[in-house]
Short mmCIF file of C-alpha atoms and ligand atoms in Angstrom, two decimals:
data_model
loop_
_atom_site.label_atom_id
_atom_site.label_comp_id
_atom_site.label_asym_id
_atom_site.label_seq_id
_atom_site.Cartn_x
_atom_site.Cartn_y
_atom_site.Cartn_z
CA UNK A 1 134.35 105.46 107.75
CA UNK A 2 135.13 102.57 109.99
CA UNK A 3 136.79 99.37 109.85
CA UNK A 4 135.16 96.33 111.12
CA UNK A 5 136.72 92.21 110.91
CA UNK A 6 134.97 89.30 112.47
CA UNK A 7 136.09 85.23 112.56
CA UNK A 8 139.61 84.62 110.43
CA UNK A 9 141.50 83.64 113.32
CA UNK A 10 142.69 80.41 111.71
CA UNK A 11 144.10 79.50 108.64
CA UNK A 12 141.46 77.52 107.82
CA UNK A 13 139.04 80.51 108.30
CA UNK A 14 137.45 83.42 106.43
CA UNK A 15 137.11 86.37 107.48
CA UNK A 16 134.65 88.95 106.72
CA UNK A 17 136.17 93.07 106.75
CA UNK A 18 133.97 95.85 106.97
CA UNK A 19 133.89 99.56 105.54
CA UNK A 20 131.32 101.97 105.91
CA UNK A 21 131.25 104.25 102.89
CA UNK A 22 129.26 107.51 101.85
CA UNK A 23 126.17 109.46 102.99
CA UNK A 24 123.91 106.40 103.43
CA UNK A 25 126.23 104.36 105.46
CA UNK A 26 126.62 101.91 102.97
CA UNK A 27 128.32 98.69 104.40
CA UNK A 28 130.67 97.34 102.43
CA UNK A 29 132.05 93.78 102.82
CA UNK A 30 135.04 92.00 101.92
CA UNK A 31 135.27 88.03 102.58
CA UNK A 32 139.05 86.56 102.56
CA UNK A 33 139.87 83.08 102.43
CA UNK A 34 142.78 82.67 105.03
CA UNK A 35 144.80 80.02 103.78
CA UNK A 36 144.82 80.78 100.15
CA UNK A 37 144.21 84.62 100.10
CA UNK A 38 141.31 84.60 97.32
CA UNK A 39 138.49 87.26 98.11
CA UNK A 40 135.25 88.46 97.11
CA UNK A 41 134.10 92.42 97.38
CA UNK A 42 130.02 92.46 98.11
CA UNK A 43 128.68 95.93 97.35
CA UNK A 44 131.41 98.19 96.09
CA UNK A 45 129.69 101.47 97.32
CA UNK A 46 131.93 103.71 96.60
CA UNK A 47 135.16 105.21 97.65
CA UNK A 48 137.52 102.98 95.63
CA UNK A 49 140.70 103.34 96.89
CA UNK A 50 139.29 102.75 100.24
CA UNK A 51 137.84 99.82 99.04
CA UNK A 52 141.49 98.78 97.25
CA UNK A 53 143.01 99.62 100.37
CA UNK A 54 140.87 97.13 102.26
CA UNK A 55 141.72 94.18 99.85
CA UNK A 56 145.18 94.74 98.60
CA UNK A 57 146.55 91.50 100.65
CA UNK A 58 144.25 89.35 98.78
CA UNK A 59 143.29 88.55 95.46
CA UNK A 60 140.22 89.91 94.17
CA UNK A 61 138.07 86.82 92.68
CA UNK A 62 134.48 88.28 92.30
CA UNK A 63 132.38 91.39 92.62
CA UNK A 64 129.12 90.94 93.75
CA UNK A 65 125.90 92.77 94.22
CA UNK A 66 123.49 92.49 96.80
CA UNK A 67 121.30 94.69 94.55
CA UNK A 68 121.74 97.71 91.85
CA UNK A 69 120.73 100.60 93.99
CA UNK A 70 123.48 103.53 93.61
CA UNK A 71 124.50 103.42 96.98
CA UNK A 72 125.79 99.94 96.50
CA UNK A 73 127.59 100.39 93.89
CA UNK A 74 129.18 103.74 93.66
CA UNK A 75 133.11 102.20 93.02
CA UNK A 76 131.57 99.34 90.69
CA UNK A 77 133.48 100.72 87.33
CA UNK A 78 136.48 102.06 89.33
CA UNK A 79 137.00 98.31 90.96
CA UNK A 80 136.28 96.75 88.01
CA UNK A 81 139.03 98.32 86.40
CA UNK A 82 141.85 98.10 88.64
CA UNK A 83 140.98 94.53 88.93
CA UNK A 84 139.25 92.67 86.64
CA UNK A 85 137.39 90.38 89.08
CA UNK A 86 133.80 89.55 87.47
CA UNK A 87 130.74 91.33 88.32
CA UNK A 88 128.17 88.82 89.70
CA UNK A 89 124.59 89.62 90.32
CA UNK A 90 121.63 88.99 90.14
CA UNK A 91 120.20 87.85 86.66
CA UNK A 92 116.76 90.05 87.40
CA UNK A 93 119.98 93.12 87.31
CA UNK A 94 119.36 94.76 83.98
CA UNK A 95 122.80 96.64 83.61
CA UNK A 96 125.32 95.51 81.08
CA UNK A 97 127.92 95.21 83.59
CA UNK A 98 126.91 92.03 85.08
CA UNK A 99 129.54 89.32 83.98
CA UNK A 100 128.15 86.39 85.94
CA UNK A 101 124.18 86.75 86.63
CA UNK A 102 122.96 84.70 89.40
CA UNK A 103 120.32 82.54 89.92
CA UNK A 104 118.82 81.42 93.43
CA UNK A 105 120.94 78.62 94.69
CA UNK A 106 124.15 79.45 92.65
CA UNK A 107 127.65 78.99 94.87
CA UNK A 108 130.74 81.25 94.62
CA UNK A 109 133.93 80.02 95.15
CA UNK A 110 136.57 82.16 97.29
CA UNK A 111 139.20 80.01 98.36
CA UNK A 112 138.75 77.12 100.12
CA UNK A 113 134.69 78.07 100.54
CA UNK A 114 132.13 78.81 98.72
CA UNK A 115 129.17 81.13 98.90
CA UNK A 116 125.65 80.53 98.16
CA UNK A 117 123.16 83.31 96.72
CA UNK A 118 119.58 83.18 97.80
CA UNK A 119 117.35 85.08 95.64
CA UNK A 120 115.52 87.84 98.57
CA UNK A 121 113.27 89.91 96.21
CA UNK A 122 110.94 92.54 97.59
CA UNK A 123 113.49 95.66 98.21
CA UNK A 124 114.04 94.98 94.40
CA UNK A 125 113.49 92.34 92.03
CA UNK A 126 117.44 91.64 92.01
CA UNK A 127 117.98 91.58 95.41
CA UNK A 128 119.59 88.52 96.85
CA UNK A 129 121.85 87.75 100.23
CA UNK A 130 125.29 85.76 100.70
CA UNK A 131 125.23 83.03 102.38
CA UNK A 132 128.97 81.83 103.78
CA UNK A 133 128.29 77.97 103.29
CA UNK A 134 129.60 75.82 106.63
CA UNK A 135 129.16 78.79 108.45
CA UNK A 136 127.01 81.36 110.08
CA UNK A 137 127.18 84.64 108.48
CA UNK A 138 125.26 85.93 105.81
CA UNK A 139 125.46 89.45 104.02
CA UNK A 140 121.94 90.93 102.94
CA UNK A 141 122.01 93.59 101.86
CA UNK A 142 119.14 95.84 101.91
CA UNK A 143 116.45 92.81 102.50
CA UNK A 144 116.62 92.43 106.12
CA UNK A 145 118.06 95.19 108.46
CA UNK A 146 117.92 94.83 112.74
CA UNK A 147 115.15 97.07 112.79
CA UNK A 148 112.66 96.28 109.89
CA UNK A 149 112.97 95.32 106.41
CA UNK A 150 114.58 97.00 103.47
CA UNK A 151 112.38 99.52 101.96
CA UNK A 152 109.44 99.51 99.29
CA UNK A 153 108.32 101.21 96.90
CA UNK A 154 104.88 99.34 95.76
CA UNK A 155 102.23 97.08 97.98
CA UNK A 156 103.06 94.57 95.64
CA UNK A 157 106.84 94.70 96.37
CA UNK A 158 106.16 95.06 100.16
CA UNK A 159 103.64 91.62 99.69
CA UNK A 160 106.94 90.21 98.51
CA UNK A 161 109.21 91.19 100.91
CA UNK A 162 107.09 89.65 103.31
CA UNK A 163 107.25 86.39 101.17
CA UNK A 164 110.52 86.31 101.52
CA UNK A 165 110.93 86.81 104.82
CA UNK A 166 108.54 84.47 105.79
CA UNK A 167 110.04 81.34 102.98
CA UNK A 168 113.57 82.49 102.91
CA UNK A 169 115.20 84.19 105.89
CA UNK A 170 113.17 82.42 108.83
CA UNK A 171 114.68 78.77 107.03
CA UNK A 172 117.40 79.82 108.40
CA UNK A 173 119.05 79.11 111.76
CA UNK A 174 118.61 81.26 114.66
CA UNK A 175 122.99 81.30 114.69
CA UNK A 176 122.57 82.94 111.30
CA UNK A 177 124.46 86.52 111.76
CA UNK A 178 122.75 88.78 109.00
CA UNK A 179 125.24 92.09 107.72
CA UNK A 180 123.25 93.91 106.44
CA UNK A 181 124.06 97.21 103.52
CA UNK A 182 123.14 99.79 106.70
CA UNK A 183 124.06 99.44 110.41
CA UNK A 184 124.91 97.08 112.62
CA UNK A 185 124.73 93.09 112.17
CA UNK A 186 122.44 91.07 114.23
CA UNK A 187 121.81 87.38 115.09
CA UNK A 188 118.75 85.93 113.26
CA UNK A 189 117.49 84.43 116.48
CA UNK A 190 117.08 87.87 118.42
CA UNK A 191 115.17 88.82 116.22
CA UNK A 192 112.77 85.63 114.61
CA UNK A 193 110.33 86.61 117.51
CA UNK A 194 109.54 90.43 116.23
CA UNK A 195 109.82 89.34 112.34
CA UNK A 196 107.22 86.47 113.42
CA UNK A 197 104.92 89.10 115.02
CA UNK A 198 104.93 91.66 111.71
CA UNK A 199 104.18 88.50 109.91
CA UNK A 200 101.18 87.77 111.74
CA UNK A 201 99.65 91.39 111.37
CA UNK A 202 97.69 92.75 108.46
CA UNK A 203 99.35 95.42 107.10
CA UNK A 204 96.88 96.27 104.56
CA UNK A 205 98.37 98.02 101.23
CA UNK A 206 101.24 99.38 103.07
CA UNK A 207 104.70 99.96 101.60
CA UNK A 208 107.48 101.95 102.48
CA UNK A 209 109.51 102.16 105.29
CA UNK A 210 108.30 99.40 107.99
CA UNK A 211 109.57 98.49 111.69
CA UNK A 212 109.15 95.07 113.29
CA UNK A 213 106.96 97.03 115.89
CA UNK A 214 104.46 98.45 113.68
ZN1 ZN B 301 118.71 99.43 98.36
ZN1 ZN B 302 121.07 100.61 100.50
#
């Protein structure tokens, strides 16, 4: 387990913590709103009192869910409890637990910011990524990682991972810092090159675990 922060030098700032939790490496991410001290927990994977640890000088506004595998959301109940925040995902998330689904577009308020959820389907139907609006950092989850995209399961899902990619996550700016739900974060830009050549190749009815080199 490590501890990560990054920005939230000001008070006008928010800064983004990091924990990695459990056998997968799950990245965990906490955003805090300097000046007012509202924050929102994305992907409570599981050690909870780390996880309570890492917010306890803020207060907990929302839960939310880059997607509904189990290693993302491991302390969901446990956080849920000792806080009461709302669960946002989402609304393709089946699971009763969801108090807020989310649709593509939605904003989240933390603070003095907001947040705005862009549906990323492909790893799963529910995935989606966190957008820090007037800034450049994104969380997302299992969609996009440095080295290749999240995995799939079905030729179909993979076709629509590569959707994605191509109509959601290249939009973006090249400034665009992705933190991903495993390993390190990584500027958009370094990387639109590779994601541009795996676009351009015809991967047949592949699925599973991909690379931008293959
Ligand atoms: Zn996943
Ligand atoms: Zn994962």
């Amino acid at each position: 387990m490590q501890t990560r922060s990054a920005g939230g030098s000001g008070r006008d700032s928010i800064q983004l913590i990091t924990q990695v939790i459990g056998p997968w490496g799950t990245n965990a991410y906490a955003l805090v709103c300097s000046a007012t001290g509202q924050s929102l927990l994305i992907d409570p994977a599981g050690e909870p009192d780390t996880l309570l640890a890492m917010l306890e000088r803020s207060e907990l506004v929302g839960i939310l869910l880059t997607h509904s595998h189990p290693d993302h959301i491991g302390a969901l109940r446990a956080i849920r409890t000792a806080t009461t925040a709302p669960i946002m995902a989402h609304q393709e998330n089946p699971a009763s637990y969801v108090d807020r689904p989310l649709r593509d577009g939605d904003v989240i308020a933390v603070g003095d910011h907001t947040v705005r959820v862009y549906h990323t389907p492909g790893h799963t139907a529910d995935s989606v990524c966190y957008a820090v609006e007037s800034d450049n950092r994104a969380i997302v989850g299992d969609a996009v990682f440095e080295g290749g995209p999240g995995h799939t399961s079905s030729p179909r899902d993979f076709q629509v991972t590569l959707q994605t990619l191509r109509h959601v996550i290249l939009k973006w700016p090249d400034d665009t810092v992705c933190y991903p739900g495993h390993g390190p974060s990584f500027r958009l830009g370094d990387k639109r090159a590779a994601i541009e050549a795996f676009l351009a190749k015809d991967h047949g009815d592949f699925c599973g675990d991909a690379t931008w080199e293959m």
